[in-house]
mmCIF file of C-alpha atoms in Angstrom:
data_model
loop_
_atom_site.group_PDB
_atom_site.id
_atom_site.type_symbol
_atom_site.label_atom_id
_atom_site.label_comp_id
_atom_site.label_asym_id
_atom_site.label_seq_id
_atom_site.Cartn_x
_atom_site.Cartn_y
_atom_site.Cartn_z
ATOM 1 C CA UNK A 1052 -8.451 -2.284 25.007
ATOM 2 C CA UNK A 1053 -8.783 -3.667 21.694
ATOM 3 C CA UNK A 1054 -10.315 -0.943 19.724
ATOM 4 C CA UNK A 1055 -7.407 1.398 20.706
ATOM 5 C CA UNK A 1056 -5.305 -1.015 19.146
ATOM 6 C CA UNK A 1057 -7.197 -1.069 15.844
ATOM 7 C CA UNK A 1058 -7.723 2.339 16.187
ATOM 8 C CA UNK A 1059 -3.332 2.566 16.013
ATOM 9 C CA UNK A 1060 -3.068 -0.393 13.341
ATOM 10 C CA UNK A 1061 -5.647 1.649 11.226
ATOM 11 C CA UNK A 1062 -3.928 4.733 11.647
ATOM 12 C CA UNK A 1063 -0.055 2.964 10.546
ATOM 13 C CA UNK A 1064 -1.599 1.704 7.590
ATOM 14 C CA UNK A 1065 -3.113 4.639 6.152
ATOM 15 C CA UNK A 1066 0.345 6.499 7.075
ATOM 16 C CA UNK A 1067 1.849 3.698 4.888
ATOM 17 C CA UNK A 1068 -0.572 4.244 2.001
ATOM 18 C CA UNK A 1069 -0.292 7.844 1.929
ATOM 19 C CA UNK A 1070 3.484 7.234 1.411
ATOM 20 C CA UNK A 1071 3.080 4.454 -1.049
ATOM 21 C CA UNK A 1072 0.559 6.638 -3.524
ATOM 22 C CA UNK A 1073 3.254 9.534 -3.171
ATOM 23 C CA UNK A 1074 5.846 7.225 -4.348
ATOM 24 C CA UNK A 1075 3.737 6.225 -7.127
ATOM 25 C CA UNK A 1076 2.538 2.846 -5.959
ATOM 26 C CA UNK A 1077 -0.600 1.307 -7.029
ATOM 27 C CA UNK A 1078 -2.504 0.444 -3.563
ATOM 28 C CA UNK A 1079 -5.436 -1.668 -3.140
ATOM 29 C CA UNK A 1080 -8.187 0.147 -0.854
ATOM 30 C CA UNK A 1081 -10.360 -3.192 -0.167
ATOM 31 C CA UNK A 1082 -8.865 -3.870 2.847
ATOM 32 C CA UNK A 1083 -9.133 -0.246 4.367
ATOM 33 C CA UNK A 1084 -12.119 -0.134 4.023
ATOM 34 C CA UNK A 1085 -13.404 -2.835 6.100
ATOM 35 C CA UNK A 1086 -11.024 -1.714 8.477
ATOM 36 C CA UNK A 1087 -12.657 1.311 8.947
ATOM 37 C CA UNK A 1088 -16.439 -0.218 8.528
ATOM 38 C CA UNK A 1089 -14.991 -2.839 11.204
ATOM 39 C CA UNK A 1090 -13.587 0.245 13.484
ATOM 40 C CA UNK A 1091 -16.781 2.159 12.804
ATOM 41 C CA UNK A 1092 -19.115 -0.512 14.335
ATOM 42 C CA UNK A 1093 -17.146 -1.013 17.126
ATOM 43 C CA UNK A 1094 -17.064 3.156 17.986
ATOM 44 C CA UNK A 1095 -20.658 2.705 17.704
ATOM 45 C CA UNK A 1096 -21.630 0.201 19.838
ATOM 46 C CA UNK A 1097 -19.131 1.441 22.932
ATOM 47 C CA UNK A 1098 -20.644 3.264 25.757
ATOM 48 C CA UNK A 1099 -20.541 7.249 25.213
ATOM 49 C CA UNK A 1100 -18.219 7.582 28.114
ATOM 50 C CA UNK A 1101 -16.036 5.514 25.892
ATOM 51 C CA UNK A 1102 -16.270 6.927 23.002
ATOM 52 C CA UNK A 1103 -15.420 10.214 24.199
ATOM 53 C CA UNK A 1104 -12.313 8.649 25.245
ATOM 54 C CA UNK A 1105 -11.365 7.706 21.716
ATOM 55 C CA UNK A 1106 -13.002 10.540 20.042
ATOM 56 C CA UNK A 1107 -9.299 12.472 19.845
ATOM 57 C CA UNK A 1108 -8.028 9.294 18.086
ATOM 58 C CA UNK A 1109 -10.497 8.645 15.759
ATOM 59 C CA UNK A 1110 -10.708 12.286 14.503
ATOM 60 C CA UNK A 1111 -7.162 11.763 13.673
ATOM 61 C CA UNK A 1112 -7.470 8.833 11.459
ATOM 62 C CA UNK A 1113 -10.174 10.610 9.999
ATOM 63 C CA UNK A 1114 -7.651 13.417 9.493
ATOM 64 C CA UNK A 1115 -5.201 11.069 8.142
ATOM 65 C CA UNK A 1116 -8.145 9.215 5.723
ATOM 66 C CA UNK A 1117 -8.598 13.450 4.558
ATOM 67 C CA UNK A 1118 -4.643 13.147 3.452
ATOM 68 C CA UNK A 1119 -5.363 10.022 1.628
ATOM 69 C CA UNK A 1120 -8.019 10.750 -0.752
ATOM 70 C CA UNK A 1121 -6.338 14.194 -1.178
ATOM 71 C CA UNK A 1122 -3.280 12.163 -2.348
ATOM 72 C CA UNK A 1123 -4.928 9.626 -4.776
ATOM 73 C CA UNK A 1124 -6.746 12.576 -6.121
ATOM 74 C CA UNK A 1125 -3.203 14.441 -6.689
ATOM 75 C CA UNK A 1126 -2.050 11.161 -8.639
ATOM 76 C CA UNK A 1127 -5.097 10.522 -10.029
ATOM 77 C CA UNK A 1128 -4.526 14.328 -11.991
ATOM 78 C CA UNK A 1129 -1.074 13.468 -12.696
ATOM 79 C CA UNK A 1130 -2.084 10.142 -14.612
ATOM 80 C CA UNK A 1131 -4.649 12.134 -16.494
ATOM 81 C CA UNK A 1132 -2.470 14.956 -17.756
ATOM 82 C CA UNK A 1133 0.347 11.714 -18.245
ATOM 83 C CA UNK A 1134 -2.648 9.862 -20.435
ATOM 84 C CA UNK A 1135 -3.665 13.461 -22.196
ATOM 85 C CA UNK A 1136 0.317 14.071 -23.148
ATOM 86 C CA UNK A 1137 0.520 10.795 -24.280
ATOM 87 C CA UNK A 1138 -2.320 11.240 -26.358
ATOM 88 C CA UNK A 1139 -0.977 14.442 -27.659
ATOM 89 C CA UNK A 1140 1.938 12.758 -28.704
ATOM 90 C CA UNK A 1141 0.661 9.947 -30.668
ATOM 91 C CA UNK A 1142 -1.632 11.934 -32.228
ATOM 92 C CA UNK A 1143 1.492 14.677 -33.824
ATOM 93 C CA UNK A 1144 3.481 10.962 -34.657
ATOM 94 C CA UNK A 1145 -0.077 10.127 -36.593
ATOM 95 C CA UNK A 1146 0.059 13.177 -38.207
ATOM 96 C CA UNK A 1147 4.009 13.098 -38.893
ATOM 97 C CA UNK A 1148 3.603 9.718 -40.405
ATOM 98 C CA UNK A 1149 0.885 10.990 -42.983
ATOM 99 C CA UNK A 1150 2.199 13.737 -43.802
ATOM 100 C CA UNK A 1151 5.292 11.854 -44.471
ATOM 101 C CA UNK A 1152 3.349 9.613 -46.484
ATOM 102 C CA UNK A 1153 2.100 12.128 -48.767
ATOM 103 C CA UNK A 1154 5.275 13.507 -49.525
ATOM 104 C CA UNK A 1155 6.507 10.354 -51.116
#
């Protein structure tokens, strides 16, 4: 069937986002999500006898989508302290330089 195919293709490329965020990689999202739009619709419109069926697989790549967002939101906190440090920094080389300046 198909959708148990998506279903597995959806599931490998979240695994390889996951991995790529951890390794610092910028990732584009765009096509995940009309993945999972695409994989939704289809869930919806099988029979409930069906979807039953899947219902172990799909709460997995939900699962995996959980480790996902919990990863960008990881390196989303480690670019903000990165951006607040560098801040920091320029700001005591600002401060250097003037006081530098006034002692000439």
């Amino acid at each position: 069937m198909q959708y148990q195919q998506d279903i597995d293709t959806l599931g490998d490329r979240v695994t390889t986002l996951v991995a790529a965020v951890e390794n610092g990689e910028d990732v584009a999202l765009d096509v995940l999500q009309q993945q999972v739009e695409q994989l939704c619709a289809v869930a919806l419109g099988l029979p409930v006898a069906e979807r039953i069926e899947i219902r172990k697989q799909l709460e997995d790549v939900l699962t995996q989508l959980d480790a996902l967002a919990l990863t960008l939101a990881a390196r989303g906190e480690e670019i903000r302290k990165s951006l607040k440090q560098t801040t920091s920094n320029q700001q005591a080389a600002k401060a250097y330089m003037n006081a530098k300046k006034s002692d000439v």
